[in-house]
PDB file of C-alpha atoms in Angstrom:
ATOM      1  CA  ASP A 124       1.046  -1.920 -14.645  1.00  0.00           C
ATOM      2  CA  ALA A 125       3.931   0.329 -15.622  1.00  0.00           C
ATOM      3  CA  LYS A 126       7.109   0.019 -13.605  1.00  0.00           C
ATOM      4  CA  THR A 127       8.678   2.917 -11.764  1.00  0.00           C
ATOM      5  CA  THR A 128      12.247   3.890 -10.921  1.00  0.00           C
ATOM      6  CA  GLN A 129      13.099   5.868  -7.798  1.00  0.00           C
ATOM      7  CA  PRO A 130      16.398   6.722  -6.095  1.00  0.00           C
ATOM      8  CA  PRO A 131      16.920   4.409  -3.114  1.00  0.00           C
ATOM      9  CA  SER A 132      17.569   7.197  -0.628  1.00  0.00           C
ATOM     10  CA  MET A 133      17.573  10.968  -0.178  1.00  0.00           C
ATOM     11  CA  ASP A 134      18.275  13.466   2.577  1.00  0.00           C
ATOM     12  CA  CYS A 135      16.524  16.764   3.154  1.00  0.00           C
ATOM     13  CA  ALA A 136      17.130  19.517   5.703  1.00  0.00           C
ATOM     14  CA  GLU A 137      14.259  20.232   8.053  1.00  0.00           C
ATOM     15  CA  GLY A 138      12.156  23.149   6.842  1.00  0.00           C
ATOM     16  CA  ARG A 139      13.343  22.864   3.260  1.00  0.00           C
ATOM     17  CA  ALA A 140      11.376  21.457   0.343  1.00  0.00           C
ATOM     18  CA  ALA A 141      11.838  17.759  -0.362  1.00  0.00           C
ATOM     19  CA  ASN A 142      11.658  16.886  -4.059  1.00  0.00           C
ATOM     20  CA  LEU A 143      11.287  13.175  -4.727  1.00  0.00           C
ATOM     21  CA  PRO A 144      11.643  12.083  -8.371  1.00  0.00           C
ATOM     22  CA  CYS A 145      10.079   9.107 -10.111  1.00  0.00           C
ATOM     23  CA  ASN A 146      10.543   7.759 -13.631  1.00  0.00           C
ATOM     24  CA  HIS A 147       7.690   5.874 -15.282  1.00  0.00           C
ATOM     25  CA  SER A 148       8.608   5.897 -18.953  1.00  0.00           C
ATOM     26  CA  THR A 149       6.279   2.997 -19.880  1.00  0.00           C
ATOM     27  CA  ILE A 150       3.150   4.552 -18.384  1.00  0.00           C
ATOM     28  CA  SER A 151       0.049   4.181 -20.532  1.00  0.00           C
ATOM     29  CA  GLY A 152      -2.569   6.829 -21.205  1.00  0.00           C
ATOM     30  CA  ASN A 153      -5.105   5.671 -18.628  1.00  0.00           C
ATOM     31  CA  GLU A 154      -2.702   5.010 -15.769  1.00  0.00           C
ATOM     32  CA  TYR A 155      -2.550   7.352 -12.816  1.00  0.00           C
ATOM     33  CA  VAL A 156       0.533   8.229 -10.785  1.00  0.00           C
ATOM     34  CA  TYR A 157       0.076   7.573  -7.056  1.00  0.00           C
ATOM     35  CA  TRP A 158       2.335   8.426  -4.136  1.00  0.00           C
ATOM     36  CA  TYR A 159       2.292   6.687  -0.780  1.00  0.00           C
ATOM     37  CA  ARG A 160       4.639   6.758   2.175  1.00  0.00           C
ATOM     38  CA  GLN A 161       5.356   4.240   4.881  1.00  0.00           C
ATOM     39  CA  ILE A 162       6.741   5.100   8.252  1.00  0.00           C
ATOM     40  CA  HIS A 163       8.555   2.203   9.849  1.00  0.00           C
ATOM     41  CA  SER A 164       6.302  -0.814  10.488  1.00  0.00           C
ATOM     42  CA  GLN A 165       3.090   1.112   9.803  1.00  0.00           C
ATOM     43  CA  GLY A 166       0.621   0.784   6.954  1.00  0.00           C
ATOM     44  CA  PRO A 167       1.291   2.856   3.820  1.00  0.00           C
ATOM     45  CA  GLN A 168      -0.275   6.305   3.924  1.00  0.00           C
ATOM     46  CA  TYR A 169      -1.883   7.759   0.813  1.00  0.00           C
ATOM     47  CA  ILE A 170      -0.398  11.133  -0.173  1.00  0.00           C
ATOM     48  CA  ILE A 171      -1.616  12.212  -3.598  1.00  0.00           C
ATOM     49  CA  HIS A 172      -2.361  11.028  -7.124  1.00  0.00           C
ATOM     50  CA  GLY A 173      -2.821  12.504 -10.594  1.00  0.00           C
ATOM     51  CA  LEU A 174      -3.262  11.692 -14.263  1.00  0.00           C
ATOM     52  CA  LYS A 175      -1.954  14.586 -16.372  1.00  0.00           C
ATOM     53  CA  ASN A 176      -2.312  17.813 -14.460  1.00  0.00           C
ATOM     54  CA  ASN A 177      -0.284  18.898 -11.483  1.00  0.00           C
ATOM     55  CA  GLU A 178      -2.048  18.304  -8.194  1.00  0.00           C
ATOM     56  CA  THR A 179      -1.793  19.843  -4.741  1.00  0.00           C
ATOM     57  CA  ASN A 180      -3.326  18.941  -1.420  1.00  0.00           C
ATOM     58  CA  GLU A 181      -2.617  19.675   2.227  1.00  0.00           C
ATOM     59  CA  MET A 182       0.248  17.197   2.318  1.00  0.00           C
ATOM     60  CA  ALA A 183       2.133  17.662  -0.938  1.00  0.00           C
ATOM     61  CA  SER A 184       2.264  18.695  -4.574  1.00  0.00           C
ATOM     62  CA  LEU A 185       2.603  16.364  -7.541  1.00  0.00           C
ATOM     63  CA  ILE A 186       4.281  17.611 -10.700  1.00  0.00           C
ATOM     64  CA  ILE A 187       3.850  15.399 -13.782  1.00  0.00           C
ATOM     65  CA  THR A 188       5.875  16.119 -16.912  1.00  0.00           C
ATOM     66  CA  GLU A 189       4.022  16.843 -20.104  1.00  0.00           C
ATOM     67  CA  ASP A 190       5.016  13.510 -21.660  1.00  0.00           C
ATOM     68  CA  ARG A 191       3.992  11.803 -18.376  1.00  0.00           C
ATOM     69  CA  LYS A 192       7.209   9.801 -18.286  1.00  0.00           C
ATOM     70  CA  SER A 193       8.284  11.199 -14.937  1.00  0.00           C
ATOM     71  CA  SER A 194       6.920  12.986 -11.911  1.00  0.00           C
ATOM     72  CA  THR A 195       8.089  14.730  -8.757  1.00  0.00           C
ATOM     73  CA  LEU A 196       6.517  14.702  -5.329  1.00  0.00           C
ATOM     74  CA  ILE A 197       7.150  17.904  -3.426  1.00  0.00           C
ATOM     75  CA  LEU A 198       6.876  18.206   0.355  1.00  0.00           C
ATOM     76  CA  PRO A 199       7.050  21.999   0.697  1.00  0.00           C
ATOM     77  CA  HIS A 200       8.418  22.247   4.245  1.00  0.00           C
ATOM     78  CA  ALA A 201       9.841  18.929   5.380  1.00  0.00           C
ATOM     79  CA  THR A 202       9.629  18.030   9.066  1.00  0.00           C
ATOM     80  CA  LEU A 203      11.226  15.198  11.015  1.00  0.00           C
ATOM     81  CA  ARG A 204       7.886  13.372  10.871  1.00  0.00           C
ATOM     82  CA  ASP A 205       8.216  13.198   7.086  1.00  0.00           C
ATOM     83  CA  THR A 206      11.070  10.706   7.422  1.00  0.00           C
ATOM     84  CA  ALA A 207       9.682   7.614   5.688  1.00  0.00           C
ATOM     85  CA  VAL A 208       9.885   5.419   2.611  1.00  0.00           C
ATOM     86  CA  TYR A 209       8.071   7.060  -0.298  1.00  0.00           C
ATOM     87  CA  TYR A 210       6.546   4.919  -3.031  1.00  0.00           C
ATOM     88  CA  CYS A 211       5.664   6.056  -6.527  1.00  0.00           C
ATOM     89  CA  ILE A 212       3.157   3.712  -8.180  1.00  0.00           C
ATOM     90  CA  VAL A 213       1.356   3.798 -11.497  1.00  0.00           C
ATOM     91  CA  GLY A 214      -1.901   1.989 -12.009  1.00  0.00           C
ATOM     92  CA  ARG A 215      -5.428   2.166 -13.309  1.00  0.00           C
ATOM     93  CA  THR A 216      -7.470   1.406 -10.273  1.00  0.00           C
ATOM     94  CA  GLY A 217      -7.078   1.663  -6.535  1.00  0.00           C
ATOM     95  CA  ASN A 218      -6.857  -2.063  -5.981  1.00  0.00           C
ATOM     96  CA  GLN A 219      -4.072  -3.365  -8.209  1.00  0.00           C
ATOM     97  CA  PHE A 220      -1.095  -1.615  -6.694  1.00  0.00           C
ATOM     98  CA  TYR A 221       2.340  -3.158  -7.118  1.00  0.00           C
ATOM     99  CA  PHE A 222       4.875  -1.555  -4.827  1.00  0.00           C
ATOM    100  CA  GLY A 223       8.575  -1.187  -5.634  1.00  0.00           C
ATOM    101  CA  THR A 224      11.362  -0.453  -3.188  1.00  0.00           C
ATOM    102  CA  GLY A 225      10.656   3.289  -2.976  1.00  0.00           C
ATOM    103  CA  THR A 226      12.865   6.151  -1.778  1.00  0.00           C
ATOM    104  CA  SER A 227      13.937   6.298   1.847  1.00  0.00           C
ATOM    105  CA  LEU A 228      13.737   9.980   2.780  1.00  0.00           C
ATOM    106  CA  THR A 229      15.589  11.162   5.857  1.00  0.00           C
ATOM    107  CA  VAL A 230      14.823  14.647   7.139  1.00  0.00           C
ATOM    108  CA  ILE A 231      17.825  16.036   8.967  1.00  0.00           C
ATOM    109  CA  PRO A 232      17.461  18.518  11.844  1.00  0.00           C
TER     110      PRO A 232
ATOM    111  CA  GLU B  95      -6.709   6.957  11.243  1.00  0.00           C
ATOM    112  CA  THR B  96      -7.476   5.761   7.720  1.00  0.00           C
ATOM    113  CA  GLY B  97     -10.843   4.107   8.332  1.00  0.00           C
ATOM    114  CA  VAL B  98      -9.364   0.635   7.820  1.00  0.00           C
ATOM    115  CA  THR B  99      -8.944  -1.325  11.057  1.00  0.00           C
ATOM    116  CA  GLN B 100      -6.942  -4.507  11.442  1.00  0.00           C
ATOM    117  CA  THR B 101      -6.936  -6.871  14.395  1.00  0.00           C
ATOM    118  CA  PRO B 102      -4.920  -8.122  16.076  1.00  0.00           C
ATOM    119  CA  ARG B 103      -1.968  -5.746  15.739  1.00  0.00           C
ATOM    120  CA  HIS B 104       0.479  -8.433  16.837  1.00  0.00           C
ATOM    121  CA  LEU B 105       0.203 -12.220  16.660  1.00  0.00           C
ATOM    122  CA  VAL B 106       2.564 -15.008  17.611  1.00  0.00           C
ATOM    123  CA  MET B 107       1.550 -18.477  16.507  1.00  0.00           C
ATOM    124  CA  GLY B 108       3.032 -21.938  16.321  1.00  0.00           C
ATOM    125  CA  MET B 109       3.358 -23.823  13.066  1.00  0.00           C
ATOM    126  CA  THR B 110       0.464 -26.129  13.966  1.00  0.00           C
ATOM    127  CA  ASN B 111      -1.917 -23.385  15.051  1.00  0.00           C
ATOM    128  CA  LYS B 112      -4.900 -21.971  13.202  1.00  0.00           C
ATOM    129  CA  LYS B 113      -5.531 -18.253  13.491  1.00  0.00           C
ATOM    130  CA  SER B 114      -7.377 -15.538  11.594  1.00  0.00           C
ATOM    131  CA  LEU B 115      -6.588 -11.934  10.789  1.00  0.00           C
ATOM    132  CA  LYS B 116      -9.472  -9.491  10.554  1.00  0.00           C
ATOM    133  CA  CYS B 117      -9.893  -6.316   8.535  1.00  0.00           C
ATOM    134  CA  GLU B 118     -12.814  -3.908   8.689  1.00  0.00           C
ATOM    135  CA  GLN B 119     -13.589  -0.754   6.746  1.00  0.00           C
ATOM    136  CA  HIS B 120     -16.480   1.678   7.035  1.00  0.00           C
ATOM    137  CA  LEU B 121     -15.552   3.854   4.087  1.00  0.00           C
ATOM    138  CA  GLY B 122     -18.200   2.470   1.762  1.00  0.00           C
ATOM    139  CA  HIS B 123     -15.541   0.879  -0.421  1.00  0.00           C
ATOM    140  CA  ASN B 124     -16.313  -2.157  -2.582  1.00  0.00           C
ATOM    141  CA  ALA B 125     -12.812  -3.552  -3.029  1.00  0.00           C
ATOM    142  CA  MET B 126     -10.555  -4.999  -0.352  1.00  0.00           C
ATOM    143  CA  TYR B 127      -7.190  -6.701  -0.451  1.00  0.00           C
ATOM    144  CA  TRP B 128      -4.394  -8.337   1.479  1.00  0.00           C
ATOM    145  CA  TYR B 129      -0.713  -7.455   1.157  1.00  0.00           C
ATOM    146  CA  LYS B 130       2.305  -9.099   2.721  1.00  0.00           C
ATOM    147  CA  GLN B 131       5.478  -7.240   3.652  1.00  0.00           C
ATOM    148  CA  SER B 132       8.451  -9.355   4.658  1.00  0.00           C
ATOM    149  CA  ALA B 133      11.521  -7.788   6.241  1.00  0.00           C
ATOM    150  CA  LYS B 134      13.361  -5.462   3.853  1.00  0.00           C
ATOM    151  CA  LYS B 135      11.135  -6.439   0.918  1.00  0.00           C
ATOM    152  CA  PRO B 136       8.490  -4.521  -1.043  1.00  0.00           C
ATOM    153  CA  LEU B 137       4.829  -5.038  -0.339  1.00  0.00           C
ATOM    154  CA  GLU B 138       3.414  -8.053  -2.169  1.00  0.00           C
ATOM    155  CA  LEU B 139      -0.196  -8.126  -3.301  1.00  0.00           C
ATOM    156  CA  MET B 140      -1.765 -11.408  -2.146  1.00  0.00           C
ATOM    157  CA  PHE B 141      -5.520 -11.293  -2.725  1.00  0.00           C
ATOM    158  CA  VAL B 142      -8.058  -8.907  -4.230  1.00  0.00           C
ATOM    159  CA  TYR B 143     -11.810  -8.887  -3.636  1.00  0.00           C
ATOM    160  CA  ASN B 144     -14.230  -6.791  -5.677  1.00  0.00           C
ATOM    161  CA  PHE B 145     -17.838  -6.748  -4.524  1.00  0.00           C
ATOM    162  CA  LYS B 146     -17.066  -9.746  -2.267  1.00  0.00           C
ATOM    163  CA  GLU B 147     -15.747 -11.809  -5.181  1.00  0.00           C
ATOM    164  CA  GLN B 148     -12.111 -12.836  -5.279  1.00  0.00           C
ATOM    165  CA  THR B 149     -10.560 -11.479  -8.456  1.00  0.00           C
ATOM    166  CA  GLU B 150      -6.871 -11.922  -7.772  1.00  0.00           C
ATOM    167  CA  ASN B 151      -4.752 -14.615  -6.154  1.00  0.00           C
ATOM    168  CA  ASN B 152      -1.098 -13.998  -6.760  1.00  0.00           C
ATOM    169  CA  SER B 153       0.153 -17.580  -6.404  1.00  0.00           C
ATOM    170  CA  VAL B 154      -0.366 -17.548  -2.667  1.00  0.00           C
ATOM    171  CA  PRO B 155       0.084 -20.916  -0.869  1.00  0.00           C
ATOM    172  CA  SER B 156      -3.103 -22.623   0.266  1.00  0.00           C
ATOM    173  CA  ARG B 157      -2.103 -22.261   3.924  1.00  0.00           C
ATOM    174  CA  PHE B 158      -3.410 -18.701   3.493  1.00  0.00           C
ATOM    175  CA  SER B 159      -7.181 -18.670   2.979  1.00  0.00           C
ATOM    176  CA  PRO B 160      -9.051 -15.389   2.490  1.00  0.00           C
ATOM    177  CA  GLU B 161     -12.711 -14.798   3.232  1.00  0.00           C
ATOM    178  CA  CYS B 162     -14.851 -11.784   2.385  1.00  0.00           C
ATOM    179  CA  PRO B 163     -18.354 -12.177   3.886  1.00  0.00           C
ATOM    180  CA  ASN B 164     -19.414  -8.651   2.928  1.00  0.00           C
ATOM    181  CA  SER B 165     -17.938  -5.475   1.470  1.00  0.00           C
ATOM    182  CA  SER B 166     -16.893  -4.189   4.890  1.00  0.00           C
ATOM    183  CA  HIS B 167     -15.056  -7.211   6.276  1.00  0.00           C
ATOM    184  CA  LEU B 168     -12.114  -9.275   5.121  1.00  0.00           C
ATOM    185  CA  PHE B 169     -10.422 -12.172   6.863  1.00  0.00           C
ATOM    186  CA  LEU B 170      -7.202 -14.061   6.301  1.00  0.00           C
ATOM    187  CA  HIS B 171      -7.295 -17.552   7.777  1.00  0.00           C
ATOM    188  CA  LEU B 172      -3.920 -19.026   8.614  1.00  0.00           C
ATOM    189  CA  HIS B 173      -3.026 -22.663   9.186  1.00  0.00           C
ATOM    190  CA  THR B 174       0.179 -24.696   9.311  1.00  0.00           C
ATOM    191  CA  LEU B 175       2.327 -21.665   8.590  1.00  0.00           C
ATOM    192  CA  GLN B 176       6.102 -21.700   8.276  1.00  0.00           C
ATOM    193  CA  PRO B 177       8.595 -19.399  10.021  1.00  0.00           C
ATOM    194  CA  GLU B 178       9.247 -17.668   6.666  1.00  0.00           C
ATOM    195  CA  ASP B 179       5.609 -16.531   6.699  1.00  0.00           C
ATOM    196  CA  SER B 180       6.488 -14.143   9.512  1.00  0.00           C
ATOM    197  CA  ALA B 181       5.759 -10.684   8.143  1.00  0.00           C
ATOM    198  CA  LEU B 182       3.585  -7.595   8.338  1.00  0.00           C
ATOM    199  CA  TYR B 183       0.172  -8.348   6.814  1.00  0.00           C
ATOM    200  CA  LEU B 184      -1.653  -5.308   5.524  1.00  0.00           C
ATOM    201  CA  CYS B 185      -5.248  -4.859   4.508  1.00  0.00           C
ATOM    202  CA  ALA B 186      -6.429  -2.099   2.185  1.00  0.00           C
ATOM    203  CA  SER B 187      -9.670  -0.943   0.617  1.00  0.00           C
ATOM    204  CA  SER B 188     -10.782   1.289  -2.226  1.00  0.00           C
ATOM    205  CA  GLN B 189     -13.551   1.946  -4.669  1.00  0.00           C
ATOM    206  CA  ASP B 190     -13.333  -0.278  -7.727  1.00  0.00           C
ATOM    207  CA  ARG B 191     -13.087   2.688 -10.052  1.00  0.00           C
ATOM    208  CA  VAL B 192     -10.298   4.082 -12.230  1.00  0.00           C
ATOM    209  CA  GLY B 193      -8.274   6.785 -10.566  1.00  0.00           C
ATOM    210  CA  THR B 194      -9.265   6.075  -6.975  1.00  0.00           C
ATOM    211  CA  GLU B 195      -6.848   5.712  -4.106  1.00  0.00           C
ATOM    212  CA  ALA B 196      -6.545   2.848  -1.636  1.00  0.00           C
ATOM    213  CA  PHE B 197      -6.392   3.224   2.126  1.00  0.00           C
ATOM    214  CA  PHE B 198      -4.365   0.864   4.265  1.00  0.00           C
ATOM    215  CA  GLY B 199      -4.778  -0.439   7.777  1.00  0.00           C
ATOM    216  CA  GLN B 200      -1.919  -0.419  10.273  1.00  0.00           C
ATOM    217  CA  GLY B 201      -1.213  -4.087   9.713  1.00  0.00           C
ATOM    218  CA  THR B 202      -0.814  -7.235  11.780  1.00  0.00           C
ATOM    219  CA  ARG B 203       2.733  -8.159  12.739  1.00  0.00           C
ATOM    220  CA  LEU B 204       2.782 -11.966  12.521  1.00  0.00           C
ATOM    221  CA  THR B 205       5.515 -14.120  14.010  1.00  0.00           C
ATOM    222  CA  VAL B 206       5.491 -17.854  13.352  1.00  0.00           C
ATOM    223  CA  VAL B 207       7.503 -19.882  15.840  1.00  0.00           C
TER     224      VAL B 207
END
């Protein structure tokens, strides 16, 4: 699986959009980009995933660059409950995920 | 609630004990797996089962023994563990199909004393 690079930490003001970047320059053509988050001591929560096109669901939007070497997860209106570690993962199937260290997002009141 | 249930949520065991962790999913998924998360470390994939067959064992010590009796249930049998095995053990499930997401349980917090 392709490796990913994420900033170790970010802050975001409550109510503002949180934009979390991820670099995956070695991604191959059949690998999807997945985003998960983990609130302290809980199981990772699935957020969104995509292959080439931008995706949106009730939680977030995923923007993938045209060359697919990077992506951005957007939380449109961050709340205090969005404080968590966010993981960007690339992989082919849903059962071979290799997690990195992620980005620790802190939403500030 | 993700549809993946793990029991117990917390477990304290001695190094000579034998215990089992249980995972159950009713999502109709055909792949299940165990992850380990030690303090301040990334999640580590331990075992993968597809259609009840073990397809991945990432160099996990034999004191951890998985069992998958059917597509809905997964166990992790523990025996003669070490204090460094204390961690959060997470179960997940998914369809074994390209482009599908995995859903995680809330984990079992294991402490070996």
